[in-house]
PDB file of N, CA and C in Angstrom:
ATOM      1  N   GLY R   6       0.893  17.669   3.176  1.00  0.00           N
ATOM      2  CA  GLY R   6       1.368  17.206   4.248  1.00  0.00           C
ATOM      3  C   GLY R   6       1.912  18.321   5.369  1.00  0.00           C
ATOM      4  N   VAL R   7       2.302  18.001   6.442  1.00  0.00           N
ATOM      5  CA  VAL R   7       2.801  19.248   7.410  1.00  0.00           C
ATOM      6  C   VAL R   7       3.977  19.774   6.772  1.00  0.00           C
ATOM      7  N   ASP R   8       4.799  19.165   5.981  1.00  0.00           N
ATOM      8  CA  ASP R   8       5.956  19.581   5.469  1.00  0.00           C
ATOM      9  C   ASP R   8       5.871  20.439   3.988  1.00  0.00           C
ATOM     10  N   GLY R   9       4.688  20.615   3.663  1.00  0.00           N
ATOM     11  CA  GLY R   9       4.437  21.472   2.441  1.00  0.00           C
ATOM     12  C   GLY R   9       4.382  20.506   1.132  1.00  0.00           C
ATOM     13  N   GLY R  10       4.308  19.392   1.240  1.00  0.00           N
ATOM     14  CA  GLY R  10       4.433  18.315   0.062  1.00  0.00           C
ATOM     15  C   GLY R  10       3.054  18.376  -0.618  1.00  0.00           C
ATOM     16  N   THR R  11       3.015  17.368  -1.433  1.00  0.00           N
ATOM     17  CA  THR R  11       1.879  17.008  -2.004  1.00  0.00           C
ATOM     18  C   THR R  11       0.793  16.269  -1.167  1.00  0.00           C
ATOM     19  N   SER R  12      -0.488  16.465  -1.344  1.00  0.00           N
ATOM     20  CA  SER R  12      -1.348  15.542  -0.617  1.00  0.00           C
ATOM     21  C   SER R  12      -2.577  15.339  -1.433  1.00  0.00           C
ATOM     22  N   LEU R  13      -3.470  14.331  -1.185  1.00  0.00           N
ATOM     23  CA  LEU R  13      -4.539  14.091  -1.910  1.00  0.00           C
ATOM     24  C   LEU R  13      -5.677  15.160  -1.489  1.00  0.00           C
ATOM     25  N   THR R  14      -6.487  15.696  -2.137  1.00  0.00           N
ATOM     26  CA  THR R  14      -7.535  16.696  -1.781  1.00  0.00           C
ATOM     27  C   THR R  14      -8.429  16.221  -0.711  1.00  0.00           C
ATOM     28  N   GLY R  15      -8.594  17.087   0.263  1.00  0.00           N
ATOM     29  CA  GLY R  15      -9.698  16.861   1.364  1.00  0.00           C
ATOM     30  C   GLY R  15      -9.709  15.466   2.150  1.00  0.00           C
ATOM     31  N   GLY R  16      -8.576  15.052   2.418  1.00  0.00           N
ATOM     32  CA  GLY R  16      -8.390  14.023   3.695  1.00  0.00           C
ATOM     33  C   GLY R  16      -8.760  12.533   2.981  1.00  0.00           C
ATOM     34  N   PRO R  17      -8.749  11.550   3.846  1.00  0.00           N
ATOM     35  CA  PRO R  17      -8.831  10.081   3.377  1.00  0.00           C
ATOM     36  C   PRO R  17      -9.995  10.105   2.420  1.00  0.00           C
ATOM     37  N   ASN R  18      -9.500   9.271   1.266  1.00  0.00           N
ATOM     38  CA  ASN R  18     -10.342   8.898   0.190  1.00  0.00           C
ATOM     39  C   ASN R  18     -11.047   9.936  -0.628  1.00  0.00           C
ATOM     40  N   LYS R  19     -10.929  11.196  -0.083  1.00  0.00           N
ATOM     41  CA  LYS R  19     -11.790  12.360  -0.735  1.00  0.00           C
ATOM     42  C   LYS R  19     -11.003  12.591  -2.029  1.00  0.00           C
ATOM     43  N   GLY R  20      -9.677  12.473  -1.943  1.00  0.00           N
ATOM     44  CA  GLY R  20      -8.929  12.845  -3.280  1.00  0.00           C
ATOM     45  C   GLY R  20      -8.777  11.481  -4.162  1.00  0.00           C
ATOM     46  N   VAL R  21      -9.523  10.486  -3.859  1.00  0.00           N
ATOM     47  CA  VAL R  21      -9.463   9.392  -4.740  1.00  0.00           C
ATOM     48  C   VAL R  21     -10.801   9.170  -5.316  1.00  0.00           C
ATOM     49  N   LYS R  22     -11.057   8.863  -6.404  1.00  0.00           N
ATOM     50  CA  LYS R  22     -12.289   8.716  -7.086  1.00  0.00           C
ATOM     51  C   LYS R  22     -12.315   7.349  -7.715  1.00  0.00           C
ATOM     52  N   GLY R  23     -13.003   6.375  -7.314  1.00  0.00           N
ATOM     53  CA  GLY R  23     -13.127   5.069  -7.934  1.00  0.00           C
ATOM     54  C   GLY R  23     -14.420   5.019  -8.912  1.00  0.00           C
ATOM     55  N   ASN R  24     -14.101   4.456 -10.117  1.00  0.00           N
ATOM     56  CA  ASN R  24     -15.271   4.432 -11.130  1.00  0.00           C
ATOM     57  C   ASN R  24     -15.154   3.075 -11.712  1.00  0.00           C
ATOM     58  N   LEU R  25     -16.312   2.444 -11.184  1.00  0.00           N
ATOM     59  CA  LEU R  25     -16.436   1.033 -11.598  1.00  0.00           C
ATOM     60  C   LEU R  25     -17.944   0.786 -11.690  1.00  0.00           C
ATOM     61  N   ALA R  26     -18.534   0.359 -12.838  1.00  0.00           N
ATOM     62  CA  ALA R  26     -20.083   0.221 -13.091  1.00  0.00           C
ATOM     63  C   ALA R  26     -20.673  -0.512 -12.041  1.00  0.00           C
ATOM     64  N   GLY R  27     -21.703   0.048 -11.418  1.00  0.00           N
ATOM     65  CA  GLY R  27     -22.465  -0.806 -10.490  1.00  0.00           C
ATOM     66  C   GLY R  27     -21.748  -1.217  -9.256  1.00  0.00           C
ATOM     67  N   ARG R  28     -20.650  -0.582  -8.863  1.00  0.00           N
ATOM     68  CA  ARG R  28     -19.940  -1.027  -7.672  1.00  0.00           C
ATOM     69  C   ARG R  28     -19.671   0.285  -6.999  1.00  0.00           C
ATOM     70  N   SER R  29     -19.660   0.125  -5.561  1.00  0.00           N
ATOM     71  CA  SER R  29     -19.023   1.502  -4.897  1.00  0.00           C
ATOM     72  C   SER R  29     -17.741   1.230  -4.463  1.00  0.00           C
ATOM     73  N   PHE R  30     -17.135   2.356  -4.549  1.00  0.00           N
ATOM     74  CA  PHE R  30     -15.719   2.519  -3.915  1.00  0.00           C
ATOM     75  C   PHE R  30     -15.644   2.609  -2.613  1.00  0.00           C
ATOM     76  N   GLN R  31     -14.746   1.620  -2.020  1.00  0.00           N
ATOM     77  CA  GLN R  31     -14.774   1.608  -0.505  1.00  0.00           C
ATOM     78  C   GLN R  31     -13.399   2.050  -0.178  1.00  0.00           C
ATOM     79  N   GLY R  32     -12.523   2.607  -0.926  1.00  0.00           N
ATOM     80  CA  GLY R  32     -11.391   3.250  -0.373  1.00  0.00           C
ATOM     81  C   GLY R  32     -10.026   2.703  -0.730  1.00  0.00           C
ATOM     82  N   ALA R  33      -8.924   3.274  -0.660  1.00  0.00           N
ATOM     83  CA  ALA R  33      -7.591   3.019  -0.869  1.00  0.00           C
ATOM     84  C   ALA R  33      -6.541   3.512  -0.005  1.00  0.00           C
ATOM     85  N   PRO R  34      -5.517   2.847   0.179  1.00  0.00           N
ATOM     86  CA  PRO R  34      -4.675   3.594   1.162  1.00  0.00           C
ATOM     87  C   PRO R  34      -4.113   4.917   0.765  1.00  0.00           C
ATOM     88  N   ARG R  35      -3.882   5.792   1.799  1.00  0.00           N
ATOM     89  CA  ARG R  35      -3.399   7.236   1.661  1.00  0.00           C
ATOM     90  C   ARG R  35      -2.076   7.195   1.056  1.00  0.00           C
ATOM     91  N   ILE R  36      -1.708   8.319   0.404  1.00  0.00           N
ATOM     92  CA  ILE R  36      -0.470   8.497  -0.267  1.00  0.00           C
ATOM     93  C   ILE R  36       0.222   9.545   0.249  1.00  0.00           C
ATOM     94  N   GLN R  37       1.508   9.291   0.956  1.00  0.00           N
ATOM     95  CA  GLN R  37       2.051  10.310   1.659  1.00  0.00           C
ATOM     96  C   GLN R  37       3.515  10.703   0.554  1.00  0.00           C
ATOM     97  N   SER R  38       3.714  12.131   0.356  1.00  0.00           N
ATOM     98  CA  SER R  38       4.456  12.285  -0.661  1.00  0.00           C
ATOM     99  C   SER R  38       5.039  13.724  -0.251  1.00  0.00           C
ATOM    100  N   ASP R  39       6.417  13.859  -0.441  1.00  0.00           N
ATOM    101  CA  ASP R  39       6.947  15.284  -0.290  1.00  0.00           C
ATOM    102  C   ASP R  39       7.228  15.983  -1.714  1.00  0.00           C
ATOM    103  N   LEU R  40       6.778  15.269  -2.575  1.00  0.00           N
ATOM    104  CA  LEU R  40       7.010  15.737  -4.030  1.00  0.00           C
ATOM    105  C   LEU R  40       5.976  17.007  -4.258  1.00  0.00           C
ATOM    106  N   GLN R  41       6.503  17.914  -4.908  1.00  0.00           N
ATOM    107  CA  GLN R  41       5.694  19.147  -5.366  1.00  0.00           C
ATOM    108  C   GLN R  41       4.967  18.922  -6.565  1.00  0.00           C
ATOM    109  N   GLU R  42       3.787  18.177  -6.499  1.00  0.00           N
ATOM    110  CA  GLU R  42       3.145  18.008  -7.612  1.00  0.00           C
ATOM    111  C   GLU R  42       1.681  18.349  -7.415  1.00  0.00           C
ATOM    112  N   SER R  43       0.915  19.003  -8.463  1.00  0.00           N
ATOM    113  CA  SER R  43      -0.525  19.321  -8.350  1.00  0.00           C
ATOM    114  C   SER R  43      -0.934  18.767  -9.634  1.00  0.00           C
ATOM    115  N   GLY R  44      -2.166  18.139  -9.588  1.00  0.00           N
ATOM    116  CA  GLY R  44      -2.745  17.461 -10.738  1.00  0.00           C
ATOM    117  C   GLY R  44      -3.360  16.308 -10.537  1.00  0.00           C
ATOM    118  N   LYS R  45      -3.488  15.222 -11.491  1.00  0.00           N
ATOM    119  CA  LYS R  45      -4.281  14.031 -11.609  1.00  0.00           C
ATOM    120  C   LYS R  45      -3.530  12.871 -11.932  1.00  0.00           C
ATOM    121  N   ILE R  46      -3.554  11.695 -11.256  1.00  0.00           N
ATOM    122  CA  ILE R  46      -3.252  10.651 -12.000  1.00  0.00           C
ATOM    123  C   ILE R  46      -4.212   9.696 -11.963  1.00  0.00           C
ATOM    124  N   VAL R  47      -4.531   9.056 -13.214  1.00  0.00           N
ATOM    125  CA  VAL R  47      -5.657   8.289 -13.483  1.00  0.00           C
ATOM    126  C   VAL R  47      -4.934   6.913 -13.870  1.00  0.00           C
ATOM    127  N   ILE R  48      -5.447   5.661 -12.921  1.00  0.00           N
ATOM    128  CA  ILE R  48      -4.931   4.320 -13.047  1.00  0.00           C
ATOM    129  C   ILE R  48      -6.205   3.493 -13.650  1.00  0.00           C
ATOM    130  N   ASN R  49      -5.862   2.877 -14.779  1.00  0.00           N
ATOM    131  CA  ASN R  49      -6.711   1.934 -15.378  1.00  0.00           C
ATOM    132  C   ASN R  49      -6.683   0.547 -14.457  1.00  0.00           C
ATOM    133  N   ILE R  50      -7.827  -0.035 -13.926  1.00  0.00           N
ATOM    134  CA  ILE R  50      -7.802  -1.024 -13.153  1.00  0.00           C
ATOM    135  C   ILE R  50      -8.778  -2.146 -13.800  1.00  0.00           C
ATOM    136  N   ILE R  51      -8.388  -3.515 -13.161  1.00  0.00           N
ATOM    137  CA  ILE R  51      -9.336  -4.535 -13.400  1.00  0.00           C
ATOM    138  C   ILE R  51      -9.667  -4.955 -12.009  1.00  0.00           C
ATOM    139  N   VAL R  52     -10.820  -5.173 -11.705  1.00  0.00           N
ATOM    140  CA  VAL R  52     -11.430  -5.633 -10.522  1.00  0.00           C
ATOM    141  C   VAL R  52     -11.947  -6.900 -10.606  1.00  0.00           C
ATOM    142  N   ASP R  53     -11.736  -7.705  -9.501  1.00  0.00           N
ATOM    143  CA  ASP R  53     -12.634  -9.025  -9.522  1.00  0.00           C
ATOM    144  C   ASP R  53     -13.878  -8.923  -8.804  1.00  0.00           C
ATOM    145  N   ARG R  54     -14.543 -10.269  -8.677  1.00  0.00           N
ATOM    146  CA  ARG R  54     -16.030 -10.054  -8.132  1.00  0.00           C
ATOM    147  C   ARG R  54     -15.927  -9.941  -6.765  1.00  0.00           C
ATOM    148  N   GLN R  55     -14.688 -10.055  -6.047  1.00  0.00           N
ATOM    149  CA  GLN R  55     -14.835  -9.866  -4.390  1.00  0.00           C
ATOM    150  C   GLN R  55     -14.336  -8.120  -4.359  1.00  0.00           C
ATOM    151  N   GLY R  56     -14.137  -7.450  -5.370  1.00  0.00           N
ATOM    152  CA  GLY R  56     -13.815  -6.166  -5.070  1.00  0.00           C
ATOM    153  C   GLY R  56     -12.342  -5.852  -4.992  1.00  0.00           C
ATOM    154  N   ASN R  57     -11.392  -6.700  -5.280  1.00  0.00           N
ATOM    155  CA  ASN R  57     -10.010  -6.662  -5.224  1.00  0.00           C
ATOM    156  C   ASN R  57      -9.609  -6.216  -6.735  1.00  0.00           C
ATOM    157  N   VAL R  58      -8.645  -5.217  -6.580  1.00  0.00           N
ATOM    158  CA  VAL R  58      -7.960  -4.928  -7.879  1.00  0.00           C
ATOM    159  C   VAL R  58      -6.849  -5.966  -8.385  1.00  0.00           C
ATOM    160  N   VAL R  59      -7.193  -6.449  -9.330  1.00  0.00           N
ATOM    161  CA  VAL R  59      -6.398  -7.544  -9.840  1.00  0.00           C
ATOM    162  C   VAL R  59      -5.050  -7.083 -10.582  1.00  0.00           C
ATOM    163  N   ARG R  60      -5.409  -5.920 -11.346  1.00  0.00           N
ATOM    164  CA  ARG R  60      -4.445  -5.342 -12.364  1.00  0.00           C
ATOM    165  C   ARG R  60      -4.591  -3.693 -12.270  1.00  0.00           C
ATOM    166  N   ALA R  61      -3.378  -3.121 -12.326  1.00  0.00           N
ATOM    167  CA  ALA R  61      -3.474  -1.497 -12.211  1.00  0.00           C
ATOM    168  C   ALA R  61      -2.459  -0.980 -13.107  1.00  0.00           C
ATOM    169  N   THR R  62      -2.963  -0.230 -14.083  1.00  0.00           N
ATOM    170  CA  THR R  62      -1.992   0.549 -15.104  1.00  0.00           C
ATOM    171  C   THR R  62      -1.996   1.720 -15.106  1.00  0.00           C
ATOM    172  N   PRO R  63      -0.722   2.363 -15.102  1.00  0.00           N
ATOM    173  CA  PRO R  63      -0.948   4.085 -15.223  1.00  0.00           C
ATOM    174  C   PRO R  63      -1.315   4.414 -16.532  1.00  0.00           C
ATOM    175  N   GLY R  64      -1.466   5.976 -16.565  1.00  0.00           N
ATOM    176  CA  GLY R  64      -1.543   6.504 -17.702  1.00  0.00           C
ATOM    177  C   GLY R  64      -2.957   6.612 -18.440  1.00  0.00           C
ATOM    178  N   GLY R  65      -4.005   6.414 -17.505  1.00  0.00           N
ATOM    179  CA  GLY R  65      -5.326   6.540 -17.862  1.00  0.00           C
ATOM    180  C   GLY R  65      -5.627   7.875 -18.329  1.00  0.00           C
ATOM    181  N   ARG R  66      -6.736   8.151 -19.254  1.00  0.00           N
ATOM    182  CA  ARG R  66      -7.105   9.375 -19.906  1.00  0.00           C
ATOM    183  C   ARG R  66      -7.400  10.384 -18.734  1.00  0.00           C
ATOM    184  N   GLY R  67      -6.955  11.514 -18.862  1.00  0.00           N
ATOM    185  CA  GLY R  67      -6.973  12.613 -17.903  1.00  0.00           C
ATOM    186  C   GLY R  67      -5.859  12.770 -16.695  1.00  0.00           C
ATOM    187  N   THR R  68      -4.544  11.821 -17.020  1.00  0.00           N
ATOM    188  CA  THR R  68      -3.566  12.012 -16.348  1.00  0.00           C
ATOM    189  C   THR R  68      -2.855  13.295 -16.661  1.00  0.00           C
ATOM    190  N   THR R  69      -2.573  14.139 -15.459  1.00  0.00           N
ATOM    191  CA  THR R  69      -1.791  15.385 -15.662  1.00  0.00           C
ATOM    192  C   THR R  69      -0.303  15.141 -15.033  1.00  0.00           C
ATOM    193  N   ILE R  70      -0.232  14.405 -14.207  1.00  0.00           N
ATOM    194  CA  ILE R  70       1.222  14.279 -13.568  1.00  0.00           C
ATOM    195  C   ILE R  70       1.978  13.061 -14.088  1.00  0.00           C
ATOM    196  N   THR R  71       3.239  13.256 -14.362  1.00  0.00           N
ATOM    197  CA  THR R  71       3.892  12.184 -14.939  1.00  0.00           C
ATOM    198  C   THR R  71       5.086  11.675 -14.153  1.00  0.00           C
ATOM    199  N   ASN R  72       5.176  12.233 -12.913  1.00  0.00           N
ATOM    200  CA  ASN R  72       6.358  11.944 -12.121  1.00  0.00           C
ATOM    201  C   ASN R  72       6.192  10.589 -11.671  1.00  0.00           C
ATOM    202  N   ALA R  73       7.531   9.793 -11.909  1.00  0.00           N
ATOM    203  CA  ALA R  73       7.472   8.381 -11.833  1.00  0.00           C
ATOM    204  C   ALA R  73       7.434   8.014 -10.456  1.00  0.00           C
ATOM    205  N   ALA R  74       8.009   8.731  -9.565  1.00  0.00           N
ATOM    206  CA  ALA R  74       7.905   8.318  -8.127  1.00  0.00           C
ATOM    207  C   ALA R  74       6.671   8.303  -7.548  1.00  0.00           C
ATOM    208  N   LEU R  75       5.910   9.490  -7.857  1.00  0.00           N
ATOM    209  CA  LEU R  75       4.497   9.554  -7.388  1.00  0.00           C
ATOM    210  C   LEU R  75       3.664   8.539  -8.132  1.00  0.00           C
ATOM    211  N   THR R  76       3.763   8.437  -9.392  1.00  0.00           N
ATOM    212  CA  THR R  76       2.951   7.203 -10.148  1.00  0.00           C
ATOM    213  C   THR R  76       3.359   5.862  -9.489  1.00  0.00           C
ATOM    214  N   ALA R  77       4.406   5.650  -8.865  1.00  0.00           N
ATOM    215  CA  ALA R  77       4.580   4.330  -8.325  1.00  0.00           C
ATOM    216  C   ALA R  77       4.032   4.245  -7.052  1.00  0.00           C
ATOM    217  N   ARG R  78       3.919   5.148  -6.290  1.00  0.00           N
ATOM    218  CA  ARG R  78       3.235   5.277  -4.866  1.00  0.00           C
ATOM    219  C   ARG R  78       1.599   5.151  -5.228  1.00  0.00           C
ATOM    220  N   VAL R  79       1.065   5.758  -6.168  1.00  0.00           N
ATOM    221  CA  VAL R  79      -0.128   5.889  -6.609  1.00  0.00           C
ATOM    222  C   VAL R  79      -0.564   4.182  -7.022  1.00  0.00           C
ATOM    223  N   LEU R  80       0.114   3.683  -7.621  1.00  0.00           N
ATOM    224  CA  LEU R  80       0.114   2.301  -8.121  1.00  0.00           C
ATOM    225  C   LEU R  80      -0.035   1.387  -6.887  1.00  0.00           C
ATOM    226  N   GLU R  81       0.824   1.469  -6.037  1.00  0.00           N
ATOM    227  CA  GLU R  81       0.912   0.743  -4.880  1.00  0.00           C
ATOM    228  C   GLU R  81      -0.499   0.753  -4.091  1.00  0.00           C
ATOM    229  N   SER R  82      -0.971   1.995  -4.101  1.00  0.00           N
ATOM    230  CA  SER R  82      -2.307   2.323  -3.384  1.00  0.00           C
ATOM    231  C   SER R  82      -3.585   1.752  -4.091  1.00  0.00           C
ATOM    232  N   ALA R  83      -3.423   1.836  -5.665  1.00  0.00           N
ATOM    233  CA  ALA R  83      -4.323   1.344  -6.363  1.00  0.00           C
ATOM    234  C   ALA R  83      -4.657  -0.215  -6.318  1.00  0.00           C
ATOM    235  N   ARG R  84      -3.612  -0.876  -6.217  1.00  0.00           N
ATOM    236  CA  ARG R  84      -3.528  -2.291  -6.075  1.00  0.00           C
ATOM    237  C   ARG R  84      -4.265  -2.887  -4.801  1.00  0.00           C
ATOM    238  N   LYS R  85      -4.322  -1.985  -3.740  1.00  0.00           N
ATOM    239  CA  LYS R  85      -5.052  -2.227  -2.572  1.00  0.00           C
ATOM    240  C   LYS R  85      -6.279  -1.603  -2.301  1.00  0.00           C
ATOM    241  N   ALA R  86      -6.542  -0.905  -3.421  1.00  0.00           N
ATOM    242  CA  ALA R  86      -8.062  -0.422  -3.261  1.00  0.00           C
ATOM    243  C   ALA R  86      -9.064  -1.461  -3.300  1.00  0.00           C
ATOM    244  N   LYS R  87     -10.304  -0.957  -2.684  1.00  0.00           N
ATOM    245  CA  LYS R  87     -11.285  -1.902  -2.447  1.00  0.00           C
ATOM    246  C   LYS R  87     -12.576  -1.452  -3.113  1.00  0.00           C
ATOM    247  N   PHE R  88     -13.257  -2.308  -3.695  1.00  0.00           N
ATOM    248  CA  PHE R  88     -14.654  -2.010  -4.166  1.00  0.00           C
ATOM    249  C   PHE R  88     -15.707  -3.008  -3.515  1.00  0.00           C
ATOM    250  N   SER R  89     -17.015  -2.632  -3.478  1.00  0.00           N
ATOM    251  CA  SER R  89     -18.028  -3.542  -3.123  1.00  0.00           C
ATOM    252  C   SER R  89     -18.012  -4.864  -3.928  1.00  0.00           C
ATOM    253  N   PRO R  90     -18.289  -5.956  -3.407  1.00  0.00           N
ATOM    254  CA  PRO R  90     -18.210  -7.325  -4.144  1.00  0.00           C
ATOM    255  C   PRO R  90     -19.318  -7.252  -4.969  1.00  0.00           C
ATOM    256  N   SER R  91     -19.485  -8.219  -5.872  1.00  0.00           N
ATOM    257  CA  SER R  91     -20.644  -8.419  -6.957  1.00  0.00           C
ATOM    258  C   SER R  91     -20.528  -9.731  -7.485  1.00  0.00           C
ATOM    259  N   GLU R  92     -21.391 -10.580  -7.137  1.00  0.00           N
ATOM    260  CA  GLU R  92     -21.312 -11.980  -7.806  1.00  0.00           C
ATOM    261  C   GLU R  92     -21.708 -11.840  -9.073  1.00  0.00           C
ATOM    262  N   ASN R  93     -22.421 -11.062  -9.603  1.00  0.00           N
ATOM    263  CA  ASN R  93     -22.936 -10.962 -10.884  1.00  0.00           C
ATOM    264  C   ASN R  93     -21.949 -10.083 -11.933  1.00  0.00           C
ATOM    265  N   ALA R  94     -20.975  -9.657 -11.289  1.00  0.00           N
ATOM    266  CA  ALA R  94     -20.053  -8.804 -12.118  1.00  0.00           C
ATOM    267  C   ALA R  94     -19.293  -9.795 -12.967  1.00  0.00           C
ATOM    268  N   ALA R  95     -18.616  -9.200 -13.790  1.00  0.00           N
ATOM    269  CA  ALA R  95     -17.651  -9.981 -14.809  1.00  0.00           C
ATOM    270  C   ALA R  95     -16.442 -10.265 -13.968  1.00  0.00           C
ATOM    271  N   THR R  96     -16.036 -11.714 -14.220  1.00  0.00           N
ATOM    272  CA  THR R  96     -14.612 -11.966 -13.469  1.00  0.00           C
ATOM    273  C   THR R  96     -13.534 -10.925 -13.438  1.00  0.00           C
ATOM    274  N   GLU R  97     -13.402 -10.225 -14.489  1.00  0.00           N
ATOM    275  CA  GLU R  97     -12.428  -9.172 -14.742  1.00  0.00           C
ATOM    276  C   GLU R  97     -13.123  -7.943 -15.075  1.00  0.00           C
ATOM    277  N   GLN R  98     -13.474  -7.054 -14.297  1.00  0.00           N
ATOM    278  CA  GLN R  98     -14.237  -5.838 -14.595  1.00  0.00           C
ATOM    279  C   GLN R  98     -13.378  -4.727 -14.732  1.00  0.00           C
ATOM    280  N   PRO R  99     -13.380  -3.889 -15.860  1.00  0.00           N
ATOM    281  CA  PRO R  99     -12.453  -2.822 -16.119  1.00  0.00           C
ATOM    282  C   PRO R  99     -13.287  -1.528 -15.410  1.00  0.00           C
ATOM    283  N   GLY R 100     -12.519  -0.606 -14.844  1.00  0.00           N
ATOM    284  CA  GLY R 100     -12.648   0.687 -14.306  1.00  0.00           C
ATOM    285  C   GLY R 100     -11.643   1.496 -14.189  1.00  0.00           C
ATOM    286  N   THR R 101     -11.621   2.484 -13.287  1.00  0.00           N
ATOM    287  CA  THR R 101     -10.484   3.607 -13.196  1.00  0.00           C
ATOM    288  C   THR R 101     -10.507   4.077 -11.825  1.00  0.00           C
ATOM    289  N   LEU R 102      -9.369   4.610 -11.459  1.00  0.00           N
ATOM    290  CA  LEU R 102      -9.087   5.255 -10.115  1.00  0.00           C
ATOM    291  C   LEU R 102      -8.645   6.579 -10.444  1.00  0.00           C
ATOM    292  N   GLU R 103      -9.067   7.494  -9.941  1.00  0.00           N
ATOM    293  CA  GLU R 103      -8.501   8.958 -10.218  1.00  0.00           C
ATOM    294  C   GLU R 103      -8.030   9.353  -8.950  1.00  0.00           C
ATOM    295  N   TYR R 104      -6.859   9.803  -8.880  1.00  0.00           N
ATOM    296  CA  TYR R 104      -5.990  10.442  -7.826  1.00  0.00           C
ATOM    297  C   TYR R 104      -5.778  11.893  -7.973  1.00  0.00           C
ATOM    298  N   ILE R 105      -6.387  12.751  -7.263  1.00  0.00           N
ATOM    299  CA  ILE R 105      -6.443  14.031  -7.415  1.00  0.00           C
ATOM    300  C   ILE R 105      -5.369  14.843  -6.339  1.00  0.00           C
ATOM    301  N   PHE R 106      -4.384  15.335  -6.815  1.00  0.00           N
ATOM    302  CA  PHE R 106      -3.459  15.928  -5.835  1.00  0.00           C
ATOM    303  C   PHE R 106      -3.448  17.506  -5.799  1.00  0.00           C
ATOM    304  N   ILE R 107      -3.320  18.117  -4.656  1.00  0.00           N
ATOM    305  CA  ILE R 107      -3.017  19.450  -4.580  1.00  0.00           C
ATOM    306  C   ILE R 107      -1.771  19.920  -3.830  1.00  0.00           C
ATOM    307  N   LEU R 108      -1.260  20.797  -3.982  1.00  0.00           N
ATOM    308  CA  LEU R 108      -0.080  21.370  -3.223  1.00  0.00           C
ATOM    309  C   LEU R 108      -0.534  22.164  -1.758  1.00  0.00           C
ATOM    310  N   GLU R 109       0.064  21.758  -0.846  1.00  0.00           N
ATOM    311  CA  GLU R 109      -0.364  22.026   0.463  1.00  0.00           C
ATOM    312  C   GLU R 109       0.608  23.306   0.936  1.00  0.00           C
TER     313      GLU R 109
END
């Protein structure tokens, strides 16, 4: 951000990677933070057929940031993330969201 805090790499949605087999990631709310953190938070998610995240759990493999305040903001964003709908998907399909942060 402007005040030299932590931001996601490369603008809206560029710092968030959605991984869900056969579905495209349509975005997640941006995270504003003045915390001085650099690294990655991986969230394990469960997505319904409509493309909504129904469960989000922190501590996915590859997580390097353990800051509780930043993790809480990431979880809030992850719960509002959207994927493309799929009528043929499992009713609860597992995937991950990777939030990559850099110091500005």
